[in-house]
CSV table of C-alpha atoms and ligand atoms in Angstrom, one decimal:
chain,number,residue,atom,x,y,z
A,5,UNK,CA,104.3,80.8,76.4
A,6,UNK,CA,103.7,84.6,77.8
A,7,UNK,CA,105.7,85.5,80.9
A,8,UNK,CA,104.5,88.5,82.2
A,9,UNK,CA,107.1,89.8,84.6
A,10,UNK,CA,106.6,93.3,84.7
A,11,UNK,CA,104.0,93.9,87.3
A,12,UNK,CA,105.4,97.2,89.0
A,13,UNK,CA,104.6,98.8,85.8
A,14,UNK,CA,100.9,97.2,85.9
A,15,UNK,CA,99.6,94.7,86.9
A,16,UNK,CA,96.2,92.2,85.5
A,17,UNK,CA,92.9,93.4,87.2
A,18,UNK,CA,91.6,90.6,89.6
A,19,UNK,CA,88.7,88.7,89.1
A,20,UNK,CA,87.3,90.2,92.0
A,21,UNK,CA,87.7,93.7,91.6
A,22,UNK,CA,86.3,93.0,88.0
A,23,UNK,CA,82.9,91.4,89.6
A,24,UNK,CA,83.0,94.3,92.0
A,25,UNK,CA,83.1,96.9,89.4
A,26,UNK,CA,80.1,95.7,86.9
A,27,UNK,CA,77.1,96.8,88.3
A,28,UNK,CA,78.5,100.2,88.9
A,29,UNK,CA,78.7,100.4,84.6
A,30,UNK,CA,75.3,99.8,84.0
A,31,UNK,CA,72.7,98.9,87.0
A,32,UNK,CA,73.9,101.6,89.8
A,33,UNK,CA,75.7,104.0,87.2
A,34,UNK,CA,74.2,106.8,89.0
A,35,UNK,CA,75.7,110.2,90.0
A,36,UNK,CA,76.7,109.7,94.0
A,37,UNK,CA,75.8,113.3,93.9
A,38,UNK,CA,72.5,112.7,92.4
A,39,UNK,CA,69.6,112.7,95.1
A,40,UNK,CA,67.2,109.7,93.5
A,41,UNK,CA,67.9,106.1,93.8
A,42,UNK,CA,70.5,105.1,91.3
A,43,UNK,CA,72.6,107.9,92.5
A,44,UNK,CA,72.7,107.0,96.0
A,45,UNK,CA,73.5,103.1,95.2
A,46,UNK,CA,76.9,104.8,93.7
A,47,UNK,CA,77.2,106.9,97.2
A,48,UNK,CA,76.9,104.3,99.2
A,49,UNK,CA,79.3,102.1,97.3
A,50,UNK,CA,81.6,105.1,97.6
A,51,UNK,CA,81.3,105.2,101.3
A,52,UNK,CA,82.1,101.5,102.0
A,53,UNK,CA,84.8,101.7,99.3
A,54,UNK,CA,86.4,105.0,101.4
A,55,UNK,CA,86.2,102.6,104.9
A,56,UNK,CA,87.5,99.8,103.0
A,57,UNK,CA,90.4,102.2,101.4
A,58,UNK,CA,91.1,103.7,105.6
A,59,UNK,CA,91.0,100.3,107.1
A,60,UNK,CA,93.5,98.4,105.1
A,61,UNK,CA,96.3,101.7,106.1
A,62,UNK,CA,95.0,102.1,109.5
A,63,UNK,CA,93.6,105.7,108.3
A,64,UNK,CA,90.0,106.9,109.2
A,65,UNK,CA,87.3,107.6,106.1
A,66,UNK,CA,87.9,111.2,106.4
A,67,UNK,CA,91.5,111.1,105.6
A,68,UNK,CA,90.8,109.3,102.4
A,69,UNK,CA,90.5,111.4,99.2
A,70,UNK,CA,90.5,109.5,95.8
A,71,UNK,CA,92.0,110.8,93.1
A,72,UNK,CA,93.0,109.8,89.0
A,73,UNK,CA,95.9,107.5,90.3
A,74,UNK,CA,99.3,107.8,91.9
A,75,UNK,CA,100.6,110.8,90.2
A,76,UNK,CA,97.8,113.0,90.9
A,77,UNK,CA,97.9,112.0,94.7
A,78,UNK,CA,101.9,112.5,94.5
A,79,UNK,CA,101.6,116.1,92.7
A,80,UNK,CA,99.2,117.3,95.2
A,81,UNK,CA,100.2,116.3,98.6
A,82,UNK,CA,103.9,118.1,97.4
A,83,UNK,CA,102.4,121.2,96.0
A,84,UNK,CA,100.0,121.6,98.8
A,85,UNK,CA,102.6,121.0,101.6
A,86,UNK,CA,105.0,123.3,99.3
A,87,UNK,CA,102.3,126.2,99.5
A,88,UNK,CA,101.2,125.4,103.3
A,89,UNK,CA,104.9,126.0,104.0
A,90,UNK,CA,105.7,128.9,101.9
A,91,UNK,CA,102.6,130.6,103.8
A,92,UNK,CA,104.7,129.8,107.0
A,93,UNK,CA,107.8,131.3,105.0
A,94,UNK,CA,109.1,127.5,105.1
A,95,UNK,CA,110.8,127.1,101.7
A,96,UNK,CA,112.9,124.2,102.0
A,97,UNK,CA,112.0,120.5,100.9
A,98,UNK,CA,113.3,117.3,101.2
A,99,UNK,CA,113.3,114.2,99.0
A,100,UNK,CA,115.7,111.3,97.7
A,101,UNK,CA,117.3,111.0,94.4
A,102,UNK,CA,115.4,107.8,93.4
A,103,UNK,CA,111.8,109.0,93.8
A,104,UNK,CA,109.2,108.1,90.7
A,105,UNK,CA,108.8,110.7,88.3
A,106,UNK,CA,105.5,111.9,89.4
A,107,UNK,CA,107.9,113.2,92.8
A,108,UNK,CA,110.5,114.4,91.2
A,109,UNK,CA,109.5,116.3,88.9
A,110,UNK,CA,107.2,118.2,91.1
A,111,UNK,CA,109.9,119.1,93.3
A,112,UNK,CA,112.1,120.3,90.2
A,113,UNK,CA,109.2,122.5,89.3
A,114,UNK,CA,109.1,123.7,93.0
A,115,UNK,CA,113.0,124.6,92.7
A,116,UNK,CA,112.3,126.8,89.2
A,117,UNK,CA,109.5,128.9,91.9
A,118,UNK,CA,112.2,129.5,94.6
A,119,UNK,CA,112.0,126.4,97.0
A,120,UNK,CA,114.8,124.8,97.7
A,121,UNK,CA,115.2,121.0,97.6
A,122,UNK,CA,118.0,118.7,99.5
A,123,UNK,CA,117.6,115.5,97.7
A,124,UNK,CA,119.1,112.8,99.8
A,125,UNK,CA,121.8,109.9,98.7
A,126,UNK,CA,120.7,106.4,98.4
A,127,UNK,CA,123.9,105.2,98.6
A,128,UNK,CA,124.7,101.4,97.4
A,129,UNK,CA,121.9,99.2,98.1
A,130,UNK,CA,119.7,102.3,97.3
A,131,UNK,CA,119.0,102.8,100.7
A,132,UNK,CA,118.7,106.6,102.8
A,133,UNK,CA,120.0,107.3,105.8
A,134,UNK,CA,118.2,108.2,108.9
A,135,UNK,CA,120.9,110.0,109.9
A,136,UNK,CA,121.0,112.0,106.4
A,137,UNK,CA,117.2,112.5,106.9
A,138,UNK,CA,117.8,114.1,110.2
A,139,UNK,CA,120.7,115.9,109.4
A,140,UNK,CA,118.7,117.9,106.5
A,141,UNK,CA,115.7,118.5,108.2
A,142,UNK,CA,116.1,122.5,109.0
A,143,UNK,CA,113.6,125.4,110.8
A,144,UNK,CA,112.6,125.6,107.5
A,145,UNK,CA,111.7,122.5,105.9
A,146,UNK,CA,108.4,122.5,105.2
A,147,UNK,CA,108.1,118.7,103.9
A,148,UNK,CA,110.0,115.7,104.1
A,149,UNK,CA,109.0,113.3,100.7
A,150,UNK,CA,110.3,109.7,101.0
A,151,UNK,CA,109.0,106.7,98.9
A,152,UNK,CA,108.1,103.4,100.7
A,153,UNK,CA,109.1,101.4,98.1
A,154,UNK,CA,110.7,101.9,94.7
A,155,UNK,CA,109.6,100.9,91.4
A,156,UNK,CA,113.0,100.3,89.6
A,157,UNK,CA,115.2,98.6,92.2
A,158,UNK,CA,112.5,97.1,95.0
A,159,UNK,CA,114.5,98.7,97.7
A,160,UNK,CA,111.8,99.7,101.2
A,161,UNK,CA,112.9,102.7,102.8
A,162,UNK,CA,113.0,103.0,106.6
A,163,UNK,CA,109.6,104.5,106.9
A,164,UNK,CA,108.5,104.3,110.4
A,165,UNK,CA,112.2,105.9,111.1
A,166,UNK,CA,111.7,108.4,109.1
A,167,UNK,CA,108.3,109.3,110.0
A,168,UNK,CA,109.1,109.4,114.0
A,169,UNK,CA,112.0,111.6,112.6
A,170,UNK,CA,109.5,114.2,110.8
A,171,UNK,CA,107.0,114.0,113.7
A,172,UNK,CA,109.4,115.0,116.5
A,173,UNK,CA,110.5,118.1,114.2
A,174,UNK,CA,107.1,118.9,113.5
A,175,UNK,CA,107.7,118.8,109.4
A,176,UNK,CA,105.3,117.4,107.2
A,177,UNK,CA,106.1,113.7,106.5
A,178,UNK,CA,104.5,112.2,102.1
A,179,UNK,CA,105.3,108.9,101.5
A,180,UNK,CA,104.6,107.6,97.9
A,181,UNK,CA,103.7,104.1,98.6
A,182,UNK,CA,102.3,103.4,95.2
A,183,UNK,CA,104.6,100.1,94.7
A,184,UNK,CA,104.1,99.3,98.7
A,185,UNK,CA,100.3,99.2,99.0
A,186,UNK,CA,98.7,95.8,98.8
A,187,UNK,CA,102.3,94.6,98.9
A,188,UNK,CA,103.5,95.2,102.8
A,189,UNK,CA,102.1,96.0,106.0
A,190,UNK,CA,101.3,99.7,106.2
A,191,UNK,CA,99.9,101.4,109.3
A,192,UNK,CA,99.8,105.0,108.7
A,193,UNK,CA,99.7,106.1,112.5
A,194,UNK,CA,102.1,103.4,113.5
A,195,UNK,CA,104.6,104.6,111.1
A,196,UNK,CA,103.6,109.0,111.6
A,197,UNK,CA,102.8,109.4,107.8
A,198,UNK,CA,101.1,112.9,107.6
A,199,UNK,CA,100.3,112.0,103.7
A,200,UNK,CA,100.5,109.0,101.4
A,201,UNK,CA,99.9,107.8,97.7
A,202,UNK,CA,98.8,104.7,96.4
A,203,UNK,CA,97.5,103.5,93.3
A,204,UNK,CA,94.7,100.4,92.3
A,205,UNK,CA,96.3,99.4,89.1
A,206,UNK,CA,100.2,98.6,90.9
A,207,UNK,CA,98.2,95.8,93.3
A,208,UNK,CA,95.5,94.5,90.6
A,209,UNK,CA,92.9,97.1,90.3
A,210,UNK,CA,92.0,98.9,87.2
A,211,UNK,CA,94.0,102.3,86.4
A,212,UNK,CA,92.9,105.5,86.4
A,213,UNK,CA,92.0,105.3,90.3
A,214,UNK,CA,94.1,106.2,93.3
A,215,UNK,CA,93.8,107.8,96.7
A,216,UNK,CA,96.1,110.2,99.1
A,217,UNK,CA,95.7,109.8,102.1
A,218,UNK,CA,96.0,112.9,104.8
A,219,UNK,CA,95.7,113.3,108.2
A,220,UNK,CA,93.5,114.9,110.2
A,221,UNK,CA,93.9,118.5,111.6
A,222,UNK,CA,96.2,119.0,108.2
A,223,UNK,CA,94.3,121.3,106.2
A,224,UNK,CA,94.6,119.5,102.8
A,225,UNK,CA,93.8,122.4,99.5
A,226,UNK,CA,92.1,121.4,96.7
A,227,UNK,CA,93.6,120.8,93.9
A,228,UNK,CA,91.0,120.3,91.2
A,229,UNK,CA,88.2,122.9,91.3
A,230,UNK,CA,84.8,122.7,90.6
A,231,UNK,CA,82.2,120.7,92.2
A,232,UNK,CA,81.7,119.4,96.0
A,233,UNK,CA,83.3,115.9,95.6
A,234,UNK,CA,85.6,114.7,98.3
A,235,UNK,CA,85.1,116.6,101.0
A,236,UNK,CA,85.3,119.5,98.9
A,237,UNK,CA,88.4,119.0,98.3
A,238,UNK,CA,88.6,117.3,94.9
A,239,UNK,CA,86.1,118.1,92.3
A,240,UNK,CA,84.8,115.8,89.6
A,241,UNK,CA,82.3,113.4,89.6
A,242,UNK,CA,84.1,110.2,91.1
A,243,UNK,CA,85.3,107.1,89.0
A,244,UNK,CA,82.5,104.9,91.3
A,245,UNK,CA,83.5,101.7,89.3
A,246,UNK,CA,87.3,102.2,89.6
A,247,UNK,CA,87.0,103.1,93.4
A,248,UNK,CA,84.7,100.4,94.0
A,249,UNK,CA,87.3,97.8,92.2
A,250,UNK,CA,90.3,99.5,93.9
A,251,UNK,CA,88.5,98.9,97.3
A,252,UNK,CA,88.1,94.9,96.3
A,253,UNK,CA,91.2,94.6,94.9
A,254,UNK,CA,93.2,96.2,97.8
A,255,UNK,CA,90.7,94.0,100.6
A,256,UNK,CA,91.9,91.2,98.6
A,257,UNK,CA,95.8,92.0,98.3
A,258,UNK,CA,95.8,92.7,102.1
A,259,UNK,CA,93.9,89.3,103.0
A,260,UNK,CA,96.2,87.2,100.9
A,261,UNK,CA,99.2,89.6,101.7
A,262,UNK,CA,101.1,86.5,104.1
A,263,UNK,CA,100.3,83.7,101.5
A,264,UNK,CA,101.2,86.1,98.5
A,265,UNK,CA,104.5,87.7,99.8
A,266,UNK,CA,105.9,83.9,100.5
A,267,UNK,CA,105.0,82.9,97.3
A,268,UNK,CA,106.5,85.8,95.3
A,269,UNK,CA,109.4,86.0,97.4
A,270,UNK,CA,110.5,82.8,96.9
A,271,UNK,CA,110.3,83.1,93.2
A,272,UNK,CA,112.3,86.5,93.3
A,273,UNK,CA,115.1,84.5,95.4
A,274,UNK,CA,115.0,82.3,92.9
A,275,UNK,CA,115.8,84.6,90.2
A,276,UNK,CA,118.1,86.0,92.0
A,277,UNK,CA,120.3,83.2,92.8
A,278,UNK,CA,120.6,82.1,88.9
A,279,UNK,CA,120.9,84.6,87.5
A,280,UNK,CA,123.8,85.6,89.8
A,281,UNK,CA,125.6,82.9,87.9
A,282,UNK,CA,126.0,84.9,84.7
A,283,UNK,CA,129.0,86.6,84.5
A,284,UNK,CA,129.6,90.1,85.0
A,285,UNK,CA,125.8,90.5,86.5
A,286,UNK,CA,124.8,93.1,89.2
A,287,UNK,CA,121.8,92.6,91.4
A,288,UNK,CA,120.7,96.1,91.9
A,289,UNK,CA,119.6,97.3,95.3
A,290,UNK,CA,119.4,95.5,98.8
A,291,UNK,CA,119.3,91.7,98.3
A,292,UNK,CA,116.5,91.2,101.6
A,293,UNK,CA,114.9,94.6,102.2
A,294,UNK,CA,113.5,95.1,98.4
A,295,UNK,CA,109.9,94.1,97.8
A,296,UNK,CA,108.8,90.4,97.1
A,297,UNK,CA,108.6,90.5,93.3
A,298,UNK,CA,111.2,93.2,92.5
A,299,UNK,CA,114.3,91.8,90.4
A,300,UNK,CA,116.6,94.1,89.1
A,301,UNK,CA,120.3,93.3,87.4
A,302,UNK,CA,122.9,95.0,85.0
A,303,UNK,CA,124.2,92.4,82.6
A,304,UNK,CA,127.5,94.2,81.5
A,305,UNK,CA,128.6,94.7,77.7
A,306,UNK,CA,124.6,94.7,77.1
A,307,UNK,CA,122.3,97.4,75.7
A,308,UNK,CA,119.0,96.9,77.7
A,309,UNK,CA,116.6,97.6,74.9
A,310,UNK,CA,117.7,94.9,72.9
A,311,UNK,CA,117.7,92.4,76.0
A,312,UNK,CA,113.7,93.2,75.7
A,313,UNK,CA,113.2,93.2,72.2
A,314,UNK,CA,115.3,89.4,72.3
A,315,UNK,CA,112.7,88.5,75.7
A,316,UNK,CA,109.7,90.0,73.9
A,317,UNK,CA,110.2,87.2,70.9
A,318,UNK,CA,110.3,85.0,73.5
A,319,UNK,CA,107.2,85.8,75.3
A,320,UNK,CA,108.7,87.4,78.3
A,321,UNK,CA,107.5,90.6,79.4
A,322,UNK,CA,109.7,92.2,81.3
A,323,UNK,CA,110.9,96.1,81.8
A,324,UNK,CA,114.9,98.0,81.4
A,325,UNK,CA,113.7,100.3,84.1
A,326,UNK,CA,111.1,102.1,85.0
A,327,UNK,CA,107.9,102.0,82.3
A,328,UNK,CA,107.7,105.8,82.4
A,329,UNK,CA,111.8,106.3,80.8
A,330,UNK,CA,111.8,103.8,78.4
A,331,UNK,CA,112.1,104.9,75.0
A,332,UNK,CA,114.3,107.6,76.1
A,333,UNK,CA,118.3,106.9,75.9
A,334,UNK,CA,118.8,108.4,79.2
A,335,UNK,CA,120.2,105.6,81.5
A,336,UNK,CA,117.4,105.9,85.0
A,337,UNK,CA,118.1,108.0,87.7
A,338,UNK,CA,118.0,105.5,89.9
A,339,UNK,CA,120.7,103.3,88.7
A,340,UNK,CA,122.8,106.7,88.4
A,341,UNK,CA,122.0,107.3,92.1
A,342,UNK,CA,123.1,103.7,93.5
A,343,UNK,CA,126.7,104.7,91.9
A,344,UNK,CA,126.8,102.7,88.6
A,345,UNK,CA,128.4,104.1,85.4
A,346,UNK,CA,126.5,105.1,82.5
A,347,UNK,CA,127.5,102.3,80.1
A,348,UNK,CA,126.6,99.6,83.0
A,349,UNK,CA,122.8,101.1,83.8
A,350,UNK,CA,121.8,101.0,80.2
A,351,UNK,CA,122.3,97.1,80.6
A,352,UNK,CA,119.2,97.0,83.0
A,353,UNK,CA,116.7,94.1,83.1
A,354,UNK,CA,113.7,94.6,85.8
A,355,UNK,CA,111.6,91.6,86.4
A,356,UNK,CA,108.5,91.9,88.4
A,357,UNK,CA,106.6,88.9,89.8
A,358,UNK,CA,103.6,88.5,91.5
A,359,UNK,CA,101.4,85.7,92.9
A,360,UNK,CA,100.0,84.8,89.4
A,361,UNK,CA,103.5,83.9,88.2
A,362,UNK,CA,104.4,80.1,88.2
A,363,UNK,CA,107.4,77.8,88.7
A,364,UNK,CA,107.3,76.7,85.6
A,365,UNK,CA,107.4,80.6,84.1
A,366,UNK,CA,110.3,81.5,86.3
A,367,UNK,CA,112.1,78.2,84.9
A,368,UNK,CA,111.3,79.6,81.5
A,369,UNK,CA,112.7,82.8,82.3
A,370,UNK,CA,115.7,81.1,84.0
A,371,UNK,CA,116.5,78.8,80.5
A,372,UNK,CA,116.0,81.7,78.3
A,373,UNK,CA,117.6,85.3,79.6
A,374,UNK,CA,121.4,83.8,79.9
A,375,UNK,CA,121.2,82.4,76.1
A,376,UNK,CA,119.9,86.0,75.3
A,377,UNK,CA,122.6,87.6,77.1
A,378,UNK,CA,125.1,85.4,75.6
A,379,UNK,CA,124.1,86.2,71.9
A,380,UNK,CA,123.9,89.9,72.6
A,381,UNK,CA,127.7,89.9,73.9
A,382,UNK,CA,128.5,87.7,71.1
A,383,UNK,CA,127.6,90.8,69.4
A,384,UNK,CA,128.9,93.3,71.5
A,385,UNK,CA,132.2,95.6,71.4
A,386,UNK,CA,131.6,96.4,74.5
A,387,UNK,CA,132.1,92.9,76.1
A,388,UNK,CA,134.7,92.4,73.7
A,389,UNK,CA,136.6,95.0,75.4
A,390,UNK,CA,135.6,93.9,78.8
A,391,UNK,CA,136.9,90.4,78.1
A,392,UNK,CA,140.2,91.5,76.9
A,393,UNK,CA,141.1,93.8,79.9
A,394,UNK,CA,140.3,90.9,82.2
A,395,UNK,CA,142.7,89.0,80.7
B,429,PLP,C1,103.2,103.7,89.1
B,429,PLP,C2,103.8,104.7,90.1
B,429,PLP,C3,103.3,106.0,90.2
B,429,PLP,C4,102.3,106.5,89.3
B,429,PLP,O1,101.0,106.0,89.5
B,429,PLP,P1,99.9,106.2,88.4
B,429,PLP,O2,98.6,105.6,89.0
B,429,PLP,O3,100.3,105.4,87.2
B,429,PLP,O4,99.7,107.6,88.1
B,429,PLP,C5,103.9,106.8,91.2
B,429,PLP,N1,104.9,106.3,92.0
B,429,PLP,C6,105.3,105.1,91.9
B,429,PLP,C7,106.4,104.6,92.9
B,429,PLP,C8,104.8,104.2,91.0
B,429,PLP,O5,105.3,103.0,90.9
């Protein structure tokens, strides 16, 4: 049997979004820049595409630019809000300790050109603070950068909060919703988001694709140069297939959102509450306010890498953190940033569900992890020495 249980680093491409994309490979594989027929058959599938993309955040067309994926959405909504700022003589940023990669390291590139950067506590259950968010927020901040949702630990951050926050102090307010979108209920205006990132391939689309959304009357820079695409905004002739099976996959996820979160959810509580039952396990980040597939636990006196090597013979797919780290020996910021010691955040086991999970495969997974974990402490020092100091 093959569990696949890591869907926040990727997940399977839908049938839909598949059928969506194939005629854009060989029938209407025209330019959308191209004047004749076969090039306007891609512009037009890019135009419905950009309305479906708007509708499903509450955004209008013109505040949709697509982009290469999440990362390129995330690095340019911070470096052009950066820039706009420093223009203003507004050098200060805000972020959290517990953003993605494609965040944080922007921002630590930012700090090496002179900006400086509060990034905020997460606390326990990997949560910020309003009050926190307030408290930073200075004359001159120039951008506040808070992730919906994250990828390692499930926790949602208080958005709409945050964003009425950032609105009333007149700072620019990027959300990376990447692991949100498709997921939850997003309504851009609702929540005053001035910029956010999403990505196809996190709520089954293909990958390679993304989009950043910005508001209106903000004067978005472009961050690729070259040709007219995007407003003129983001050159490069546009990945038509990939947007046009983004768009399906994302009117899909947001028409079975209700049905699908229910579904997942339940299987995540169910993971959860057994394997609770092992000893000396940690369920990482906010039991209810964490996204509907997201499982995340420290087994103590366990080396995480090996926990995945032990799953992988068993056909379980599953993740020690977050895709991009692995393979490094660093333990993840994130775990650091909820508090836990080194030697307990390399013991890390993230399972992501989604809809196309089954019963039966989370009853695999149940029956097989704990006799895993057992024969790794069997094995272990560590949990040698963690069983004699209990006693
Ligand atoms: C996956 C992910 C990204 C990166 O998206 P890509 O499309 O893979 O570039 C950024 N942020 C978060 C939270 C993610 O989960």
């Amino acid at each position: 049997m093959i569990v696949y249980a890591d869907n926040a680093a990727t997940t399977a491409v839908s049938k839909k979004s598949i059928e969506a994309m194939l005629p854009y490979f060989d029938k209407y594989y025209g330019n959308p820049s191209s004047v004749h027929q076969i090039g306007r058959e891609a512009a037009k599938a890019l135009i419905e595409a950009r309305k479906t993309v708007a509708e499903s955040l509450g955004a209008e067309e013109r505040e949709i630019y697509f982009t290469s994926g999440g990362t390129e959405a995330d690095n340019w909504a911070i470096t052009f809000a950066a820039n706009l700022g420093a223009k203003k003589g507004k050098k200060h940023l805000i972020t959290t300790k517990i953003e993605h990669h494609a965040v944080l390291y922007m921002f630590e590139k930012l700090e090496k050109e002179g900006f400086e950067v509060t990034y905020l506590d997460v606390y326990k259950d990997g949560i910020v603070k309003i009050e926190d968010v307030e408290k930073a927020i200075r004359q001159d901040t120039a951008l506040v950068s808070v992730m919906y949702a994250n990828n390692e630990i499930g926790t949602i951050q208080p958005i709409a909060q945050i964003g009425k926050i950032c609105r009333e102090k007149g700072v620019l307010f990027h959300t990376d919703a990447v692991q949100a979108v498709g997921h939850l209920p997003i309504n851009v205006k609702d929540e005053n988001i001035d910029m956010l990132s999403l990505s196809a391939h996190k709520f089954h689309g293909p990958k390679g694709v993304g989009a950043l959304y910005c508001k209106k009357g903000i004067k978005l820079e472009s961050f690729l140069l070259g040709g007219g695409q995007e407003m003129g905004k983001r050159a490069s002739t546009e990945n038509v297939a990939g947007i046009v099976g983004m768009a399906a996959a994302l009117k899909q996820s947001i028409s079975e959102m209700t049905e699908n979160e229910k579904k997942v959810t339940a299987m995540r509580d169910k993971l959860i509450e057994e394997l609770s039952k092992i000893p000396h396990s940690i369920l990482n980040g906010h039991r209810t306010k964490r996204l509907p597939g997201n499982v995340n636990f420290c087994f103590e006196g366990i080396e995480g890498e090996s926990m995945l090597l032990l799953l992988d013979m068993k056909g379980i797919c599953a993740s020690s953190g977050s895709a991009c780290t692995s393979g490094s020996l660093d333990p993840s910021h994130v775990l650091l940033a909820i508090g836990l010691p080194h030697a307990v955040a390399h013991g890390s086991l993230r399972l992501t569900v989604c809809e196309y999970n089954t019963g039966q495969e989370i009853e695999y997974i149940i029956e097989e992890l704990p006799k895993i974990i057992q024969r790794l402490r069997e094995m272990s020092p560590v949990w040698e020495s963690i069983i004699k100091e209990e006693k």
